[in-house]
Structure formats: structure tokens, C-alpha cells
PDB file of C-alpha atoms in Angstrom:
ATOM      1  CA  MET A  13     -36.959-159.268  28.933  1.00  0.00           C
ATOM      2  CA  ILE A  14     -40.254-159.367  30.142  1.00  0.00           C
ATOM      3  CA  MET A  15     -41.863-155.695  29.664  1.00  0.00           C
ATOM      4  CA  GLN A  16     -44.381-154.534  33.038  1.00  0.00           C
ATOM      5  CA  SER A  17     -46.781-152.111  32.692  1.00  0.00           C
ATOM      6  CA  ARG A  18     -46.376-148.764  34.656  1.00  0.00           C
ATOM      7  CA  LYS A  19     -48.812-149.975  37.174  1.00  0.00           C
ATOM      8  CA  GLU A  20     -47.217-153.130  37.676  1.00  0.00           C
ATOM      9  CA  ARG A  21     -43.741-151.594  37.646  1.00  0.00           C
ATOM     10  CA  ILE A  22     -45.332-149.311  40.136  1.00  0.00           C
ATOM     11  CA  MET A  23     -47.154-152.595  42.207  1.00  0.00           C
ATOM     12  CA  ALA A  24     -43.485-153.704  42.233  1.00  0.00           C
ATOM     13  CA  GLU A  25     -41.781-151.028  43.401  1.00  0.00           C
ATOM     14  CA  ARG A  26     -43.845-150.657  46.717  1.00  0.00           C
ATOM     15  CA  ARG A  27     -43.542-154.651  47.623  1.00  0.00           C
ATOM     16  CA  THR A  28     -39.084-153.948  46.791  1.00  0.00           C
ATOM     17  CA  LYS A  29     -39.654-150.498  49.616  1.00  0.00           C
ATOM     18  CA  ALA A  30     -41.860-152.454  52.093  1.00  0.00           C
ATOM     19  CA  ARG A  31     -39.252-155.188  52.304  1.00  0.00           C
ATOM     20  CA  LYS A  32     -36.599-152.893  52.871  1.00  0.00           C
ATOM     21  CA  ARG A  33     -38.300-150.433  54.748  1.00  0.00           C
ATOM     22  CA  LYS A  34     -37.335-151.853  57.886  1.00  0.00           C
ATOM     23  CA  VAL A  35     -33.518-152.477  57.259  1.00  0.00           C
ATOM     24  CA  THR A  36     -33.567-149.132  55.895  1.00  0.00           C
ATOM     25  CA  PHE A  37     -34.847-146.640  58.264  1.00  0.00           C
ATOM     26  CA  ALA A  38     -32.056-146.283  60.944  1.00  0.00           C
ATOM     27  CA  GLY A  39     -29.730-145.518  57.617  1.00  0.00           C
ATOM     28  CA  ALA A  40     -32.610-143.130  56.280  1.00  0.00           C
ATOM     29  CA  SER A  41     -33.022-141.048  59.577  1.00  0.00           C
ATOM     30  CA  LEU A  42     -28.809-140.747  59.927  1.00  0.00           C
ATOM     31  CA  ALA A  43     -29.133-139.260  56.045  1.00  0.00           C
ATOM     32  CA  ALA A  44     -32.005-137.230  57.227  1.00  0.00           C
ATOM     33  CA  ALA A  45     -30.131-135.885  60.304  1.00  0.00           C
ATOM     34  CA  ILE A  46     -27.186-134.743  58.475  1.00  0.00           C
ATOM     35  CA  THR A  47     -29.400-133.418  55.567  1.00  0.00           C
ATOM     36  CA  ALA A  48     -30.951-131.263  58.298  1.00  0.00           C
ATOM     37  CA  SER A  49     -28.046-130.102  59.646  1.00  0.00           C
ATOM     38  CA  SER A  50     -25.796-129.127  56.141  1.00  0.00           C
ATOM     39  CA  PHE A  51     -28.901-127.387  54.666  1.00  0.00           C
ATOM     40  CA  ALA A  52     -28.485-123.282  56.160  1.00  0.00           C
ATOM     41  CA  LEU A  53     -31.616-121.789  55.134  1.00  0.00           C
ATOM     42  CA  THR A  54     -32.376-117.568  56.716  1.00  0.00           C
ATOM     43  CA  THR A  55     -34.924-116.670  58.248  1.00  0.00           C
ATOM     44  CA  ASN A  56     -36.499-115.521  55.216  1.00  0.00           C
ATOM     45  CA  GLU A  57     -35.562-118.832  52.980  1.00  0.00           C
ATOM     46  CA  ALA A  58     -37.623-120.812  56.252  1.00  0.00           C
ATOM     47  CA  LYS A  59     -40.399-118.432  55.796  1.00  0.00           C
ATOM     48  CA  ALA A  60     -40.786-118.968  52.304  1.00  0.00           C
ATOM     49  CA  LEU A  61     -40.354-122.936  52.731  1.00  0.00           C
ATOM     50  CA  SER A  62     -43.103-123.405  55.069  1.00  0.00           C
ATOM     51  CA  GLY A  63     -45.502-121.935  53.186  1.00  0.00           C
ATOM     52  CA  THR A  64     -47.195-119.276  55.281  1.00  0.00           C
ATOM     53  CA  TYR A  65     -45.734-116.364  57.029  1.00  0.00           C
ATOM     54  CA  THR A  66     -47.521-114.644  60.332  1.00  0.00           C
ATOM     55  CA  VAL A  67     -48.308-110.619  60.376  1.00  0.00           C
ATOM     56  CA  LYS A  68     -46.122-108.916  62.737  1.00  0.00           C
ATOM     57  CA  GLU A  69     -45.744-105.420  64.091  1.00  0.00           C
ATOM     58  CA  GLY A  70     -44.259-102.878  61.161  1.00  0.00           C
ATOM     59  CA  ASP A  71     -45.116-105.208  58.796  1.00  0.00           C
ATOM     60  CA  SER A  72     -46.688-104.303  54.974  1.00  0.00           C
ATOM     61  CA  LEU A  73     -47.673-105.727  52.059  1.00  0.00           C
ATOM     62  CA  TYR A  74     -44.629-104.266  50.287  1.00  0.00           C
ATOM     63  CA  ARG A  75     -42.058-105.321  53.011  1.00  0.00           C
ATOM     64  CA  ILE A  76     -43.498-109.054  53.523  1.00  0.00           C
ATOM     65  CA  SER A  77     -43.353-109.501  49.520  1.00  0.00           C
ATOM     66  CA  LYS A  78     -40.030-107.992  48.652  1.00  0.00           C
ATOM     67  CA  GLU A  79     -38.807-110.489  51.622  1.00  0.00           C
ATOM     68  CA  ASN A  80     -40.044-113.505  50.296  1.00  0.00           C
ATOM     69  CA  GLY A  81     -38.977-113.108  46.320  1.00  0.00           C
ATOM     70  CA  ILE A  82     -42.653-111.873  45.005  1.00  0.00           C
ATOM     71  CA  SER A  83     -44.841-108.646  43.873  1.00  0.00           C
ATOM     72  CA  ILE A  84     -47.471-106.741  45.305  1.00  0.00           C
ATOM     73  CA  LYS A  85     -49.705-108.310  43.508  1.00  0.00           C
ATOM     74  CA  GLU A  86     -48.710-112.030  42.962  1.00  0.00           C
ATOM     75  CA  LEU A  87     -48.731-111.713  47.405  1.00  0.00           C
ATOM     76  CA  LYS A  88     -52.392-110.124  46.930  1.00  0.00           C
ATOM     77  CA  SER A  89     -52.939-112.693  44.620  1.00  0.00           C
ATOM     78  CA  ILE A  90     -52.307-115.821  46.534  1.00  0.00           C
ATOM     79  CA  ASN A  91     -54.375-114.507  49.778  1.00  0.00           C
ATOM     80  CA  LYS A  92     -57.559-113.565  48.198  1.00  0.00           C
ATOM     81  CA  LEU A  93     -57.131-109.842  49.265  1.00  0.00           C
ATOM     82  CA  THR A  94     -58.666-106.967  47.698  1.00  0.00           C
ATOM     83  CA  SER A  95     -56.972-103.970  49.627  1.00  0.00           C
ATOM     84  CA  ASP A  96     -53.625-103.140  51.470  1.00  0.00           C
ATOM     85  CA  LYS A  97     -54.812-103.557  54.766  1.00  0.00           C
ATOM     86  CA  ILE A  98     -53.330-105.858  56.527  1.00  0.00           C
ATOM     87  CA  TYR A  99     -53.594-106.349  60.453  1.00  0.00           C
ATOM     88  CA  ILE A 100     -50.772-107.976  63.213  1.00  0.00           C
ATOM     89  CA  GLY A 101     -51.285-112.084  63.706  1.00  0.00           C
ATOM     90  CA  GLN A 102     -53.006-112.487  60.045  1.00  0.00           C
ATOM     91  CA  THR A 103     -51.205-115.041  58.119  1.00  0.00           C
ATOM     92  CA  LEU A 104     -50.347-114.882  54.558  1.00  0.00           C
ATOM     93  CA  GLU A 105     -49.699-117.656  52.056  1.00  0.00           C
ATOM     94  CA  VAL A 106     -46.388-117.502  50.412  1.00  0.00           C
ATOM     95  CA  PRO A 107     -44.500-119.644  47.429  1.00  0.00           C
ATOM     96  CA  VAL A 108     -42.451-122.385  48.233  1.00  0.00           C
ATOM     97  CA  LYS A 109     -39.145-121.090  47.119  1.00  0.00           C
ATOM     98  CA  LEU A 110     -35.612-123.629  47.102  1.00  0.00           C
ATOM     99  CA  GLN A 111     -32.719-122.342  47.455  1.00  0.00           C
ATOM    100  CA  THR A 112     -30.494-125.663  46.478  1.00  0.00           C
ATOM    101  CA  PRO A 113     -30.171-127.877  43.527  1.00  0.00           C
ATOM    102  CA  GLY A 114     -31.901-131.320  44.163  1.00  0.00           C
ATOM    103  CA  ASP A 115     -33.443-133.059  47.092  1.00  0.00           C
ATOM    104  CA  SER A 116     -33.598-131.003  50.267  1.00  0.00           C
ATOM    105  CA  LEU A 117     -35.086-131.653  53.803  1.00  0.00           C
ATOM    106  CA  GLN A 118     -37.407-129.265  55.785  1.00  0.00           C
ATOM    107  CA  SER A 119     -39.086-129.119  59.271  1.00  0.00           C
ATOM    108  CA  ALA A 120     -42.223-127.547  57.633  1.00  0.00           C
ATOM    109  CA  ALA A 121     -44.639-127.382  55.178  1.00  0.00           C
ATOM    110  CA  VAL A 122     -48.611-126.637  55.059  1.00  0.00           C
ATOM    111  CA  TYR A 123     -51.195-128.827  53.543  1.00  0.00           C
ATOM    112  CA  THR A 124     -54.695-128.061  52.368  1.00  0.00           C
ATOM    113  CA  VAL A 125     -57.405-130.242  52.913  1.00  0.00           C
ATOM    114  CA  ALA A 126     -58.944-132.248  50.109  1.00  0.00           C
ATOM    115  CA  PRO A 127     -62.582-132.908  49.771  1.00  0.00           C
ATOM    116  CA  GLY A 128     -63.047-136.350  52.180  1.00  0.00           C
ATOM    117  CA  ASP A 129     -60.568-135.736  53.779  1.00  0.00           C
ATOM    118  CA  THR A 130     -60.593-136.247  57.620  1.00  0.00           C
ATOM    119  CA  LEU A 131     -58.404-135.726  60.447  1.00  0.00           C
ATOM    120  CA  TRP A 132     -57.429-139.393  60.887  1.00  0.00           C
ATOM    121  CA  SER A 133     -56.829-140.287  57.001  1.00  0.00           C
ATOM    122  CA  ILE A 134     -54.649-137.192  57.137  1.00  0.00           C
ATOM    123  CA  ALA A 135     -52.350-138.189  59.884  1.00  0.00           C
ATOM    124  CA  ASN A 136     -52.551-141.727  58.620  1.00  0.00           C
ATOM    125  CA  ARG A 137     -51.451-140.576  55.348  1.00  0.00           C
ATOM    126  CA  PHE A 138     -48.483-138.419  56.543  1.00  0.00           C
ATOM    127  CA  GLY A 139     -47.528-141.198  59.737  1.00  0.00           C
ATOM    128  CA  ILE A 140     -48.174-139.648  62.760  1.00  0.00           C
ATOM    129  CA  THR A 141     -51.463-139.621  65.205  1.00  0.00           C
ATOM    130  CA  VAL A 142     -54.262-137.440  65.106  1.00  0.00           C
ATOM    131  CA  GLU A 143     -53.054-135.471  68.444  1.00  0.00           C
ATOM    132  CA  GLU A 144     -50.163-135.007  67.150  1.00  0.00           C
ATOM    133  CA  LEU A 145     -51.666-133.384  63.912  1.00  0.00           C
ATOM    134  CA  LYS A 146     -54.706-131.606  66.666  1.00  0.00           C
ATOM    135  CA  LYS A 147     -51.378-130.727  69.308  1.00  0.00           C
ATOM    136  CA  GLN A 148     -48.947-128.983  65.682  1.00  0.00           C
ATOM    137  CA  ASN A 149     -52.470-127.282  64.113  1.00  0.00           C
ATOM    138  CA  ASN A 150     -53.622-126.199  67.481  1.00  0.00           C
ATOM    139  CA  LEU A 151     -57.090-127.895  67.058  1.00  0.00           C
ATOM    140  CA  THR A 152     -59.443-128.954  69.198  1.00  0.00           C
ATOM    141  CA  LYS A 153     -62.087-130.512  67.547  1.00  0.00           C
ATOM    142  CA  ASN A 154     -61.320-133.995  65.638  1.00  0.00           C
ATOM    143  CA  MET A 155     -63.013-132.198  62.370  1.00  0.00           C
ATOM    144  CA  VAL A 156     -61.359-130.619  59.253  1.00  0.00           C
ATOM    145  CA  LEU A 157     -62.962-128.102  56.169  1.00  0.00           C
ATOM    146  CA  ILE A 158     -62.146-128.620  52.890  1.00  0.00           C
ATOM    147  CA  ASP A 159     -59.102-126.053  51.722  1.00  0.00           C
ATOM    148  CA  GLN A 160     -58.921-125.851  55.733  1.00  0.00           C
ATOM    149  CA  LYS A 161     -54.511-125.032  55.949  1.00  0.00           C
ATOM    150  CA  LEU A 162     -52.824-127.501  58.110  1.00  0.00           C
ATOM    151  CA  ILE A 163     -48.880-127.280  59.285  1.00  0.00           C
ATOM    152  CA  ILE A 164     -47.396-130.741  59.043  1.00  0.00           C
ATOM    153  CA  LEU A 165     -44.149-131.622  60.483  1.00  0.00           C
ATOM    154  CA  ASP A 166     -40.585-132.879  60.687  1.00  0.00           C
ATOM    155  CA  ASN A 167     -38.964-135.257  58.033  1.00  0.00           C
ATOM    156  CA  ILE A 168     -40.571-133.242  54.882  1.00  0.00           C
ATOM    157  CA  PHE A 169     -38.737-133.410  51.551  1.00  0.00           C
ATOM    158  CA  TYR A 170     -38.828-131.336  48.374  1.00  0.00           C
ATOM    159  CA  LYS A 171     -37.992-132.808  45.202  1.00  0.00           C
ATOM    160  CA  LYS A 172     -37.999-130.806  41.843  1.00  0.00           C
ATOM    161  CA  ALA A 173     -39.942-133.448  39.216  1.00  0.00           C
ATOM    162  CA  LYS A 174     -41.913-134.106  36.415  1.00  0.00           C
ATOM    163  CA  VAL A 175     -45.549-135.180  36.571  1.00  0.00           C
ATOM    164  CA  ILE A 176     -46.753-138.485  34.623  1.00  0.00           C
ATOM    165  CA  GLY A 177     -49.600-139.194  35.886  1.00  0.00           C
ATOM    166  CA  ALA A 178     -51.985-141.083  37.930  1.00  0.00           C
ATOM    167  CA  VAL A 179     -51.592-144.419  39.012  1.00  0.00           C
ATOM    168  CA  ASP A 180     -54.290-145.665  40.155  1.00  0.00           C
ATOM    169  CA  LYS A 181     -57.191-143.604  42.607  1.00  0.00           C
ATOM    170  CA  GLN A 182     -54.856-142.254  45.164  1.00  0.00           C
ATOM    171  CA  THR A 183     -50.997-142.653  44.144  1.00  0.00           C
ATOM    172  CA  VAL A 184     -49.540-140.101  41.775  1.00  0.00           C
ATOM    173  CA  GLU A 185     -46.336-140.879  39.760  1.00  0.00           C
ATOM    174  CA  PHE A 186     -43.602-138.351  39.260  1.00  0.00           C
ATOM    175  CA  ILE A 187     -40.038-138.566  37.719  1.00  0.00           C
ATOM    176  CA  SER A 188     -36.966-137.003  38.411  1.00  0.00           C
ATOM    177  CA  ASN A 189     -33.577-137.777  37.546  1.00  0.00           C
ATOM    178  CA  ASN A 190     -34.794-140.120  35.337  1.00  0.00           C
ATOM    179  CA  ASN A 191     -35.948-142.119  38.326  1.00  0.00           C
ATOM    180  CA  HIS A 192     -39.943-142.386  38.868  1.00  0.00           C
ATOM    181  CA  PHE A 193     -41.761-142.508  42.204  1.00  0.00           C
ATOM    182  CA  VAL A 194     -45.391-143.014  43.244  1.00  0.00           C
ATOM    183  CA  LEU A 195     -46.574-140.274  46.152  1.00  0.00           C
ATOM    184  CA  MET A 196     -50.144-140.942  47.940  1.00  0.00           C
ATOM    185  CA  VAL A 197     -53.122-138.411  47.618  1.00  0.00           C
ATOM    186  CA  PRO A 198     -56.371-139.025  49.626  1.00  0.00           C
ATOM    187  CA  TYR A 199     -58.435-141.623  47.914  1.00  0.00           C
ATOM    188  CA  GLY A 200     -59.938-140.611  44.534  1.00  0.00           C
ATOM    189  CA  THR A 201     -58.582-137.422  43.881  1.00  0.00           C
ATOM    190  CA  ALA A 202     -55.692-138.983  41.640  1.00  0.00           C
ATOM    191  CA  HIS A 203     -57.335-138.272  38.352  1.00  0.00           C
ATOM    192  CA  SER A 204     -56.878-134.388  38.441  1.00  0.00           C
ATOM    193  CA  TYR A 205     -53.488-134.569  38.721  1.00  0.00           C
ATOM    194  CA  GLN A 206     -53.344-135.404  35.255  1.00  0.00           C
ATOM    195  CA  LYS A 207     -53.715-131.622  34.147  1.00  0.00           C
ATOM    196  CA  LEU A 208     -50.435-131.426  35.270  1.00  0.00           C
ATOM    197  CA  ALA A 209     -49.318-134.366  32.941  1.00  0.00           C
ATOM    198  CA  GLY A 210     -45.606-133.362  31.949  1.00  0.00           C
ATOM    199  CA  LYS A 211     -45.212-130.085  33.833  1.00  0.00           C
ATOM    200  CA  GLU A 212     -41.869-129.827  35.253  1.00  0.00           C
ATOM    201  CA  VAL A 213     -42.486-128.860  39.686  1.00  0.00           C
ATOM    202  CA  ILE A 214     -41.694-129.097  42.807  1.00  0.00           C
ATOM    203  CA  VAL A 215     -43.712-131.591  45.310  1.00  0.00           C
ATOM    204  CA  SER A 216     -43.253-131.477  49.045  1.00  0.00           C
ATOM    205  CA  TYR A 217     -43.862-134.880  50.337  1.00  0.00           C
ATOM    206  CA  LYS A 218     -43.785-136.510  53.663  1.00  0.00           C
ATOM    207  CA  ASN A 219     -44.043-140.655  54.192  1.00  0.00           C
ATOM    208  CA  GLY A 220     -44.752-141.268  50.349  1.00  0.00           C
ATOM    209  CA  ALA A 221     -47.419-138.710  50.465  1.00  0.00           C
ATOM    210  CA  LEU A 222     -47.793-135.880  49.127  1.00  0.00           C
ATOM    211  CA  ILE A 223     -48.297-132.184  51.029  1.00  0.00           C
ATOM    212  CA  GLN A 224     -47.745-130.086  48.209  1.00  0.00           C
ATOM    213  CA  ILE A 225     -47.458-129.381  44.240  1.00  0.00           C
ATOM    214  CA  GLN A 226     -45.447-126.331  43.441  1.00  0.00           C
TER     215      GLN A 226
END
């Protein structure tokens, strides 16, 4: 038996997936529809999975933190708040919390723009058009800023996994239930995930591209 290096194994897997993609697309779509219909979320769970919460009338940090199962201190730290004051329409980040074991399929996730990202590269990575991405985020210009938050919609997968490390400059390898898989990241950023090697995380991804790690 010939032993392959990790990179050779990843490349072989990519070629196999590429050959199967056209054949399995219809089946995958059906499986996704079944998963989505059977995975019922409460309002609070949906807010947590989306990654953001918009402040409404009557809200307080205490109420928002309680609804999302975190402390006020953690909520303030995540959003870099220096006081307990919030205002209507303000967008707050909240942690992703999965309420069911295994993989799940959701309708939205939040992506943080990385150095080198453009609207085109982000849209291309997630398999959508620039116009779709702009419409989803109410953008009027073809420009994004580092650390800007963008909503990515439809067919967002969540998976518990362990980080293995960078495969090349734009892919990172993970393992889940003894199955290895790779996800695309912005070109040149894969090495930054080496510090997470060996850690158990929850990854959200679309079209084989990483959206967020929790």
C-alpha cells in the first residue's frame, strides 16, 4: 500500500469531489431541504446561530445576555462596550450556540472581512454573485473594510471538528468523526489557523469555504 502525504490526500479528495459534484448536487439539495425542515429552532436559538442581535425597544444588556445564555460581562467584552448603555437598532454580536449534536444546516451566518478580501473574492468563495452579497448586506458600494461584518445566507453548515492545520495558503484541514475535510479561507491566511491546531471548535461554512470558527 502506497502512503500519501496529507497534501496529496487532500488534492485527491478534491479531484474526487469535483467529479461527483454534478451527480450529487440534486441529492445534496434534497438532503439539505430535509435537514432544514426537521431542525426546528426557537427564536432565541435562531438569534444565537445568526451571530448577531439587533437591539429593540425595551431591551437591556441583562435581557439580551439572559436570552442568549451568556453573562453581561461576556456580552460587553465581545462588543467592546465600556458602559451598560445600548440603543435601538444597535447590532450586537452574540456567540454561536448549537442546540443539537452533530452537523446542522442553518439559513444565516456572519462573516468577518479579512485582509486581502474584496466583494468579488468573498462572493466567489461562497458561491454567490457580488450583487447577491451586496443586496443581502444593503451595500451600495463595491468596497468592504477589514473586520466588517457581512451576512452570508442560505445553506450554512455547522460542524463540530478538530483543527488539523494549514494545507496550503488558502485551505485549512479539520477532522470530524474520523473524517478529514478542508475548507477554503482568504488567500494567504491559512497559516494563521496553525495556532488552533488540536483544538475542538465549531465551524460554519458554505460552498466548502469557512465562514466562522467558534
